[in-house]
Amino acid sequence: MRVLGIETSCDETGIAIVDAEAGLIAHRLHSQVDLHAVYGGVVPELASRDHIRRILPLLREVLDEAGMRGPDLSAVAYTAGPGLLGALLTGASVARALAYGWGVPALAVHHLEGHLLAPLLEENDLAFPFLVLLVSGGHTQLIHARALGEYELLGESIDDAAGEAFDKTAKLLGLGYPGGPALSRLAETGEGGALRLPRPMLDRPGLDMSFSGLKTAVLTAVRKGCHEPAVIARAFEEAVTDTLVEKTRRALEVSGAPALVVAGGVAANRPLRAGLRAMAEANGVPVFFPRPAFCTDNGAMIALAGLRRLQAGASEPGLTISARARWPLAELGLAAPGTAAA
Ligand code: KG4
Ligand code: ZN
């Protein structure tokens, strides 16, 4: 069994092939960062148009690298949501057309299921059930993953996502877009502990989080002008790391989950990885991260999620093209999602 994965939910076009026995066979990624940088954020219409330009050339490269032709594949998986509707529709339409042409099933994949299964692209003994800390540009969630398609939301950010907080803080510090990696690089040069920012909602019980107040604290620090940007960046990263580590520790306690998965773009952050690793070790729980390149959006995680779904007997009926801008992970199950723009 061998699945092609197509990711086009936001500003990255990702294509990959994953084989049930051999694992990841080939993958290609085109990032639109340069296209959107001048606007300071993703412009949805430009994103859709660029996906259209990139998908087929990337697909040819992936097939060539794998030494395969379409009919060698067992299914075509695509990101059906959540994400930018226009961007999702480009990937969904191409995936559906390829599947029809090759006479194989198409599989609608939830973007966040892709993220949380990404550690399974590596050789390890990760298996359900596990706790997931999902930290991306759009989501910050603690999820109890009981089985494929069975995800219970334990807590989430009530305002900005962690990645969004990184991006907005980077903007305040004049670091450009996307800010996460740039802010983290700057923080490496700042003195630790020189400035202390609040740890939002750590004093309250429960597993929800909040990051918008932290952004305000950064703005205040910038206006005061008492600290170097690198010190502020370091203080911000420390506050986010402490908050995420402590909430994750509580979620492990509450859920009793025997393993921890950390996924999404912010999982590439080094101090966060180190903090979570130390906490998990202290609690005797194994922790699994995707390799940094597969923390951010990519086609490999979509191909893998598609493969797991195919193995579990899932496929989309008829010629459905599924795309949902909003799609709560807890609604997932193993069935096809249908189409809804809301
Ligand atoms: O998962 P992802 O690629 O896209 C979404 O589905 O949202 O996550 C992108 C987010 C951006 O906010 C980016 O700034 C952040 O992940 N990010 C990082 C790092 N690398 C990416 N944040 C902090 N440190 C990093 N090294
Ligand atoms: Zn993502």
mmCIF file of N, CA, C and O in Angstrom, residues 198-282:
data_model
loop_
_atom_site.group_PDB
_atom_site.id
_atom_site.type_symbol
_atom_site.label_atom_id
_atom_site.label_comp_id
_atom_site.label_asym_id
_atom_site.label_seq_id
_atom_site.Cartn_x
_atom_site.Cartn_y
_atom_site.Cartn_z
ATOM 1 N N PRO A 198 4.797 37.677 32.181
ATOM 2 C CA PRO A 198 3.827 36.828 32.877
ATOM 3 C C PRO A 198 3.682 35.434 32.245
ATOM 4 O O PRO A 198 3.893 35.270 31.048
ATOM 5 N N ARG A 199 3.352 34.450 33.084
ATOM 6 C CA ARG A 199 3.005 33.104 32.607
ATOM 7 C C ARG A 199 1.492 33.019 32.650
ATOM 8 O O ARG A 199 0.923 32.731 33.712
ATOM 9 N N PRO A 200 0.815 33.292 31.517
ATOM 10 C CA PRO A 200 -0.632 33.431 31.562
ATOM 11 C C PRO A 200 -1.355 32.147 31.978
ATOM 12 O O PRO A 200 -1.008 31.074 31.533
ATOM 13 N N MET A 201 -2.305 32.282 32.879
ATOM 14 C CA MET A 201 -3.225 31.221 33.307
ATOM 15 C C MET A 201 -2.568 30.040 34.019
ATOM 16 O O MET A 201 -3.193 29.018 34.212
ATOM 17 N N LEU A 202 -1.302 30.188 34.427
ATOM 18 C CA LEU A 202 -0.683 29.081 35.164
ATOM 19 C C LEU A 202 -1.218 29.018 36.587
ATOM 20 O O LEU A 202 -1.186 27.958 37.220
ATOM 21 N N ASP A 203 -1.688 30.158 37.087
ATOM 22 C CA ASP A 203 -2.204 30.194 38.454
ATOM 23 C C ASP A 203 -3.623 29.648 38.530
ATOM 24 O O ASP A 203 -4.188 29.547 39.605
ATOM 25 N N ARG A 204 -4.216 29.333 37.382
ATOM 26 C CA ARG A 204 -5.590 28.817 37.401
ATOM 27 C C ARG A 204 -5.597 27.333 37.073
ATOM 28 O O ARG A 204 -4.774 26.867 36.294
ATOM 29 N N PRO A 205 -6.548 26.608 37.653
ATOM 30 C CA PRO A 205 -6.646 25.194 37.292
ATOM 31 C C PRO A 205 -7.164 25.061 35.864
ATOM 32 O O PRO A 205 -7.572 26.052 35.257
ATOM 33 N N GLY A 206 -7.197 23.842 35.348
ATOM 34 C CA GLY A 206 -7.717 23.649 33.998
ATOM 35 C C GLY A 206 -6.598 23.666 32.986
ATOM 36 O O GLY A 206 -5.454 24.013 33.299
ATOM 37 N N LEU A 207 -6.939 23.272 31.766
ATOM 38 C CA LEU A 207 -5.918 23.067 30.743
ATOM 39 C C LEU A 207 -5.988 24.086 29.616
ATOM 40 O O LEU A 207 -5.280 23.959 28.623
ATOM 41 N N ASP A 208 -6.849 25.108 29.763
ATOM 42 C CA ASP A 208 -6.878 26.150 28.743
ATOM 43 C C ASP A 208 -5.690 27.086 28.907
ATOM 44 O O ASP A 208 -5.103 27.173 29.985
ATOM 45 N N MET A 209 -5.356 27.771 27.834
ATOM 46 C CA MET A 209 -4.204 28.684 27.834
ATOM 47 C C MET A 209 -4.609 30.001 27.201
ATOM 48 O O MET A 209 -5.651 30.099 26.569
ATOM 49 N N SER A 210 -3.764 31.019 27.377
ATOM 50 C CA SER A 210 -4.014 32.329 26.777
ATOM 51 C C SER A 210 -2.679 32.969 26.462
ATOM 52 O O SER A 210 -1.769 32.969 27.289
ATOM 53 N N PHE A 211 -2.547 33.495 25.233
ATOM 54 C CA PHE A 211 -1.262 34.095 24.857
ATOM 55 C C PHE A 211 -1.367 35.554 24.420
ATOM 56 O O PHE A 211 -0.356 36.177 24.141
ATOM 57 N N SER A 212 -2.593 36.111 24.382
ATOM 58 C CA SER A 212 -2.693 37.479 23.853
ATOM 59 C C SER A 212 -2.169 38.505 24.862
ATOM 60 O O SER A 212 -1.646 39.545 24.477
ATOM 61 N N GLY A 213 -2.278 38.199 26.167
ATOM 62 C CA GLY A 213 -1.769 39.117 27.187
ATOM 63 C C GLY A 213 -0.255 39.240 27.129
ATOM 64 O O GLY A 213 0.315 40.305 27.390
ATOM 65 N N LEU A 214 0.364 38.144 26.745
ATOM 66 C CA LEU A 214 1.827 38.112 26.646
ATOM 67 C C LEU A 214 2.320 39.089 25.579
ATOM 68 O O LEU A 214 3.320 39.784 25.752
ATOM 69 N N LYS A 215 1.542 39.142 24.501
ATOM 70 C CA LYS A 215 1.853 40.060 23.396
ATOM 71 C C LYS A 215 1.807 41.518 23.907
ATOM 72 O O LYS A 215 2.657 42.335 23.588
ATOM 73 N N THR A 216 0.802 41.822 24.743
ATOM 74 C CA THR A 216 0.675 43.162 25.326
ATOM 75 C C THR A 216 1.853 43.457 26.247
ATOM 76 O O THR A 216 2.402 44.564 26.244
ATOM 77 N N ALA A 217 2.266 42.450 27.029
ATOM 78 C CA ALA A 217 3.414 42.620 27.923
ATOM 79 C C ALA A 217 4.676 42.915 27.116
ATOM 80 O O ALA A 217 5.511 43.729 27.521
ATOM 81 N N VAL A 218 4.802 42.252 25.958
ATOM 82 C CA VAL A 218 5.954 42.505 25.084
ATOM 83 C C VAL A 218 5.906 43.940 24.563
ATOM 84 O O VAL A 218 6.912 44.658 24.583
ATOM 85 N N LEU A 219 4.717 44.366 24.149
ATOM 86 C CA LEU A 219 4.562 45.727 23.620
ATOM 87 C C LEU A 219 4.973 46.756 24.677
ATOM 88 O O LEU A 219 5.689 47.715 24.377
ATOM 89 N N THR A 220 4.538 46.533 25.926
ATOM 90 C CA THR A 220 4.899 47.435 27.026
ATOM 91 C C THR A 220 6.416 47.472 27.204
ATOM 92 O O THR A 220 7.010 48.543 27.344
ATOM 93 N N ALA A 221 7.038 46.290 27.173
ATOM 94 C CA ALA A 221 8.495 46.214 27.350
ATOM 95 C C ALA A 221 9.218 46.938 26.214
ATOM 96 O O ALA A 221 10.208 47.637 26.440
ATOM 97 N N VAL A 222 8.702 46.786 24.984
ATOM 98 C CA VAL A 222 9.326 47.452 23.830
ATOM 99 C C VAL A 222 9.221 48.963 24.002
ATOM 100 O O VAL A 222 10.201 49.696 23.806
ATOM 101 N N ARG A 223 8.036 49.448 24.404
ATOM 102 C CA ARG A 223 7.817 50.905 24.552
ATOM 103 C C ARG A 223 8.691 51.499 25.649
ATOM 104 O O ARG A 223 9.198 52.606 25.503
ATOM 105 N N LYS A 224 8.859 50.750 26.744
ATOM 106 C CA LYS A 224 9.692 51.244 27.849
ATOM 107 C C LYS A 224 11.137 51.425 27.410
ATOM 108 O O LYS A 224 11.840 52.301 27.902
ATOM 109 N N GLY A 225 11.576 50.554 26.499
ATOM 110 C CA GLY A 225 12.925 50.668 25.950
ATOM 111 C C GLY A 225 14.051 50.342 26.913
ATOM 112 O O GLY A 225 15.203 50.709 26.673
ATOM 113 N N CYS A 226 13.732 49.655 28.018
ATOM 114 C CA CYS A 226 14.773 49.327 29.004
ATOM 115 C C CYS A 226 15.565 48.080 28.615
ATOM 116 O O CYS A 226 16.634 47.828 29.160
ATOM 117 N N HIS A 227 14.996 47.275 27.710
ATOM 118 C CA HIS A 227 15.645 45.993 27.400
ATOM 119 C C HIS A 227 15.931 45.871 25.905
ATOM 120 O O HIS A 227 15.181 46.357 25.078
ATOM 121 N N GLU A 228 17.023 45.189 25.597
ATOM 122 C CA GLU A 228 17.380 44.886 24.214
ATOM 123 C C GLU A 228 16.298 43.997 23.605
ATOM 124 O O GLU A 228 15.729 43.151 24.323
ATOM 125 N N PRO A 229 16.067 44.106 22.290
ATOM 126 C CA PRO A 229 15.111 43.197 21.636
ATOM 127 C C PRO A 229 15.429 41.720 21.897
ATOM 128 O O PRO A 229 14.528 40.918 22.101
ATOM 129 N N ALA A 230 16.731 41.389 21.932
ATOM 130 C CA ALA A 230 17.099 39.975 22.145
ATOM 131 C C ALA A 230 16.667 39.498 23.531
ATOM 132 O O ALA A 230 16.251 38.343 23.704
ATOM 133 N N VAL A 231 16.748 40.370 24.517
ATOM 134 C CA VAL A 231 16.332 40.012 25.888
ATOM 135 C C VAL A 231 14.815 39.826 25.945
ATOM 136 O O VAL A 231 14.309 38.895 26.582
ATOM 137 N N ILE A 232 14.096 40.703 25.240
ATOM 138 C CA ILE A 232 12.634 40.584 25.201
ATOM 139 C C ILE A 232 12.227 39.286 24.491
ATOM 140 O O ILE A 232 11.347 38.556 24.951
ATOM 141 N N ALA A 233 12.915 39.003 23.381
ATOM 142 C CA ALA A 233 12.619 37.769 22.636
ATOM 143 C C ALA A 233 12.849 36.554 23.532
ATOM 144 O O ALA A 233 12.022 35.627 23.584
ATOM 145 N N ARG A 234 13.953 36.576 24.268
ATOM 146 C CA ARG A 234 14.288 35.465 25.167
ATOM 147 C C ARG A 234 13.219 35.318 26.253
ATOM 148 O O ARG A 234 12.763 34.206 26.564
ATOM 149 N N ALA A 235 12.806 36.454 26.839
ATOM 150 C CA ALA A 235 11.805 36.438 27.905
ATOM 151 C C ALA A 235 10.467 35.907 27.380
ATOM 152 O O ALA A 235 9.768 35.152 28.064
ATOM 153 N N PHE A 236 10.119 36.301 26.160
ATOM 154 C CA PHE A 236 8.874 35.827 25.543
ATOM 155 C C PHE A 236 8.924 34.309 25.345
ATOM 156 O O PHE A 236 8.009 33.580 25.726
ATOM 157 N N GLU A 237 10.034 33.837 24.789
ATOM 158 C CA GLU A 237 10.175 32.401 24.517
ATOM 159 C C GLU A 237 10.132 31.608 25.825
ATOM 160 O O GLU A 237 9.512 30.530 25.893
ATOM 161 N N GLU A 238 10.770 32.160 26.878
ATOM 162 C CA GLU A 238 10.759 31.477 28.183
ATOM 163 C C GLU A 238 9.344 31.393 28.749
ATOM 164 O O GLU A 238 8.934 30.367 29.297
ATOM 165 N N ALA A 239 8.568 32.488 28.608
ATOM 166 C CA ALA A 239 7.204 32.506 29.144
ATOM 167 C C ALA A 239 6.314 31.499 28.403
ATOM 168 O O ALA A 239 5.544 30.756 29.020
ATOM 169 N N VAL A 240 6.443 31.468 27.069
ATOM 170 C CA VAL A 240 5.634 30.522 26.277
ATOM 171 C C VAL A 240 6.031 29.091 26.636
ATOM 172 O O VAL A 240 5.169 28.222 26.866
ATOM 173 N N THR A 241 7.344 28.841 26.709
ATOM 174 C CA THR A 241 7.824 27.486 27.011
ATOM 175 C C THR A 241 7.321 27.025 28.382
ATOM 176 O O THR A 241 6.753 25.935 28.502
ATOM 177 N N ASP A 242 7.504 27.862 29.402
ATOM 178 C CA ASP A 242 7.061 27.489 30.756
ATOM 179 C C ASP A 242 5.571 27.169 30.790
ATOM 180 O O ASP A 242 5.146 26.191 31.417
ATOM 181 N N THR A 243 4.781 28.016 30.120
ATOM 182 C CA THR A 243 3.334 27.821 30.117
ATOM 183 C C THR A 243 2.960 26.502 29.444
ATOM 184 O O THR A 243 2.188 25.707 29.987
ATOM 185 N N LEU A 244 3.528 26.263 28.267
ATOM 186 C CA LEU A 244 3.186 25.043 27.530
ATOM 187 C C LEU A 244 3.662 23.796 28.275
ATOM 188 O O LEU A 244 2.951 22.783 28.330
ATOM 189 N N VAL A 245 4.846 23.866 28.877
ATOM 190 C CA VAL A 245 5.380 22.701 29.595
ATOM 191 C C VAL A 245 4.491 22.371 30.796
ATOM 192 O O VAL A 245 4.127 21.210 31.014
ATOM 193 N N GLU A 246 4.103 23.385 31.554
ATOM 194 C CA GLU A 246 3.308 23.134 32.754
ATOM 195 C C GLU A 246 1.892 22.639 32.410
ATOM 196 O O GLU A 246 1.383 21.711 33.027
ATOM 197 N N LYS A 247 1.270 23.235 31.388
ATOM 198 C CA LYS A 247 -0.069 22.776 30.996
ATOM 199 C C LYS A 247 -0.001 21.341 30.453
ATOM 200 O O LYS A 247 -0.893 20.531 30.691
ATOM 201 N N THR A 248 1.064 21.032 29.749
ATOM 202 C CA THR A 248 1.222 19.675 29.210
ATOM 203 C C THR A 248 1.439 18.676 30.345
ATOM 204 O O THR A 248 0.901 17.567 30.323
ATOM 205 N N ARG A 249 2.203 19.083 31.355
ATOM 206 C CA ARG A 249 2.427 18.211 32.517
ATOM 207 C C ARG A 249 1.091 17.888 33.193
ATOM 208 O O ARG A 249 0.784 16.739 33.501
ATOM 209 N N ARG A 250 0.268 18.924 33.360
ATOM 210 C CA ARG A 250 -1.044 18.700 33.976
ATOM 211 C C ARG A 250 -1.919 17.786 33.110
ATOM 212 O O ARG A 250 -2.648 16.949 33.628
ATOM 213 N N ALA A 251 -1.845 17.978 31.801
ATOM 214 C CA ALA A 251 -2.665 17.156 30.900
ATOM 215 C C ALA A 251 -2.234 15.691 30.945
ATOM 216 O O ALA A 251 -3.074 14.781 30.859
ATOM 217 N N LEU A 252 -0.925 15.447 31.104
ATOM 218 C CA LEU A 252 -0.445 14.066 31.234
ATOM 219 C C LEU A 252 -1.028 13.455 32.500
ATOM 220 O O LEU A 252 -1.466 12.295 32.516
ATOM 221 N N GLU A 253 -1.043 14.259 33.576
ATOM 222 C CA GLU A 253 -1.559 13.798 34.867
ATOM 223 C C GLU A 253 -3.047 13.473 34.765
ATOM 224 O O GLU A 253 -3.498 12.402 35.163
ATOM 225 N N VAL A 254 -3.814 14.409 34.194
ATOM 226 C CA VAL A 254 -5.275 14.260 34.094
ATOM 227 C C VAL A 254 -5.663 13.078 33.200
ATOM 228 O O VAL A 254 -6.552 12.299 33.521
ATOM 229 N N SER A 255 -4.972 12.942 32.059
ATOM 230 C CA SER A 255 -5.368 11.921 31.077
ATOM 231 C C SER A 255 -4.780 10.556 31.392
ATOM 232 O O SER A 255 -5.318 9.538 30.963
ATOM 233 N N GLY A 256 -3.668 10.531 32.103
ATOM 234 C CA GLY A 256 -2.980 9.266 32.339
ATOM 235 C C GLY A 256 -2.393 8.682 31.059
ATOM 236 O O GLY A 256 -2.069 7.492 31.005
ATOM 237 N N ALA A 257 -2.270 9.494 30.009
ATOM 238 C CA ALA A 257 -1.739 9.000 28.728
ATOM 239 C C ALA A 257 -0.302 8.519 28.920
ATOM 240 O O ALA A 257 0.481 9.166 29.611
ATOM 241 N N PRO A 258 0.046 7.369 28.295
ATOM 242 C CA PRO A 258 1.375 6.779 28.516
ATOM 243 C C PRO A 258 2.472 7.347 27.626
ATOM 244 O O PRO A 258 3.623 6.909 27.739
ATOM 245 N N ALA A 259 2.147 8.280 26.723
ATOM 246 C CA ALA A 259 3.175 8.857 25.844
ATOM 247 C C ALA A 259 2.748 10.256 25.433
ATOM 248 O O ALA A 259 1.567 10.598 25.496
ATOM 249 N N LEU A 260 3.742 11.044 25.028
ATOM 250 C CA LEU A 260 3.477 12.432 24.629
ATOM 251 C C LEU A 260 3.981 12.667 23.206
ATOM 252 O O LEU A 260 5.091 12.285 22.861
ATOM 253 N N VAL A 261 3.120 13.289 22.393
ATOM 254 C CA VAL A 261 3.503 13.710 21.048
ATOM 255 C C VAL A 261 3.434 15.233 20.998
ATOM 256 O O VAL A 261 2.483 15.821 21.498
ATOM 257 N N VAL A 262 4.453 15.853 20.440
ATOM 258 C CA VAL A 262 4.439 17.302 20.271
ATOM 259 C C VAL A 262 4.517 17.576 18.777
ATOM 260 O O VAL A 262 5.426 17.084 18.111
ATOM 261 N N ALA A 263 3.551 18.325 18.237
ATOM 262 C CA ALA A 263 3.493 18.508 16.785
ATOM 263 C C ALA A 263 3.041 19.905 16.420
ATOM 264 O O ALA A 263 2.567 20.661 17.263
ATOM 265 N N GLY A 264 3.190 20.272 15.145
ATOM 266 C CA GLY A 264 2.842 21.603 14.653
ATOM 267 C C GLY A 264 4.094 22.456 14.546
ATOM 268 O O GLY A 264 5.130 22.141 15.146
ATOM 269 N N GLY A 265 4.003 23.557 13.808
ATOM 270 C CA GLY A 265 5.155 24.390 13.500
ATOM 271 C C GLY A 265 5.994 24.780 14.699
ATOM 272 O O GLY A 265 7.220 24.751 14.647
ATOM 273 N N VAL A 266 5.356 25.129 15.817
ATOM 274 C CA VAL A 266 6.097 25.602 16.989
ATOM 275 C C VAL A 266 6.872 24.451 17.657
ATOM 276 O O VAL A 266 7.804 24.695 18.430
ATOM 277 N N ALA A 267 6.518 23.213 17.343
ATOM 278 C CA ALA A 267 7.265 22.064 17.874
ATOM 279 C C ALA A 267 8.689 22.039 17.346
ATOM 280 O O ALA A 267 9.529 21.290 17.849
ATOM 281 N N ALA A 268 8.977 22.876 16.334
ATOM 282 C CA ALA A 268 10.361 22.978 15.840
ATOM 283 C C ALA A 268 11.206 23.830 16.778
ATOM 284 O O ALA A 268 12.434 23.832 16.680
ATOM 285 N N ASN A 269 10.555 24.532 17.696
ATOM 286 C CA ASN A 269 11.286 25.450 18.593
ATOM 287 C C ASN A 269 12.168 24.689 19.579
ATOM 288 O O ASN A 269 11.687 23.848 20.348
ATOM 289 N N ARG A 270 13.469 25.027 19.585
ATOM 290 C CA ARG A 270 14.435 24.239 20.367
ATOM 291 C C ARG A 270 14.246 24.299 21.876
ATOM 292 O O ARG A 270 14.211 23.255 22.526
ATOM 293 N N PRO A 271 14.124 25.501 22.468
ATOM 294 C CA PRO A 271 13.912 25.535 23.928
ATOM 295 C C PRO A 271 12.625 24.817 24.342
ATOM 296 O O PRO A 271 12.599 24.162 25.390
ATOM 297 N N LEU A 272 11.585 24.910 23.522
ATOM 298 C CA LEU A 272 10.332 24.211 23.846
ATOM 299 C C LEU A 272 10.547 22.700 23.812
ATOM 300 O O LEU A 272 10.101 21.963 24.698
ATOM 301 N N ARG A 273 11.250 22.225 22.801
ATOM 302 C CA ARG A 273 11.548 20.784 22.708
ATOM 303 C C ARG A 273 12.313 20.330 23.952
ATOM 304 O O ARG A 273 11.992 19.301 24.555
ATOM 305 N N ALA A 274 13.317 21.138 24.341
ATOM 306 C CA ALA A 274 14.156 20.765 25.489
ATOM 307 C C ALA A 274 13.324 20.754 26.777
ATOM 308 O O ALA A 274 13.422 19.821 27.589
ATOM 309 N N GLY A 275 12.482 21.766 26.960
ATOM 310 C CA GLY A 275 11.656 21.861 28.164
ATOM 311 C C GLY A 275 10.677 20.712 28.273
ATOM 312 O O GLY A 275 10.488 20.126 29.357
ATOM 313 N N LEU A 276 10.056 20.366 27.162
ATOM 314 C CA LEU A 276 9.081 19.272 27.173
ATOM 315 C C LEU A 276 9.771 17.924 27.379
ATOM 316 O O LEU A 276 9.261 17.050 28.083
ATOM 317 N N ARG A 277 10.946 17.782 26.765
ATOM 318 C CA ARG A 277 11.701 16.533 26.923
ATOM 319 C C ARG A 277 12.066 16.316 28.402
ATOM 320 O O ARG A 277 11.865 15.220 28.938
ATOM 321 N N ALA A 278 12.547 17.385 29.046
ATOM 322 C CA ALA A 278 12.954 17.286 30.458
ATOM 323 C C ALA A 278 11.747 16.958 31.343
ATOM 324 O O ALA A 278 11.816 16.096 32.221
ATOM 325 N N MET A 279 10.621 17.624 31.087
ATOM 326 C CA MET A 279 9.415 17.381 31.882
ATOM 327 C C MET A 279 8.927 15.938 31.693
ATOM 328 O O MET A 279 8.586 15.247 32.660
ATOM 329 N N ALA A 280 8.889 15.479 30.434
ATOM 330 C CA ALA A 280 8.398 14.127 30.161
ATOM 331 C C ALA A 280 9.303 13.090 30.828
ATOM 332 O O ALA A 280 8.827 12.119 31.424
ATOM 333 N N GLU A 281 10.617 13.324 30.733
ATOM 334 C CA GLU A 281 11.581 12.412 31.349
ATOM 335 C C GLU A 281 11.347 12.329 32.858
ATOM 336 O O GLU A 281 11.307 11.246 33.432
ATOM 337 N N ALA A 282 11.169 13.494 33.478
ATOM 338 C CA ALA A 282 10.942 13.542 34.926
ATOM 339 C C ALA A 282 9.660 12.803 35.311
ATOM 340 O O ALA A 282 9.537 12.297 36.428
#
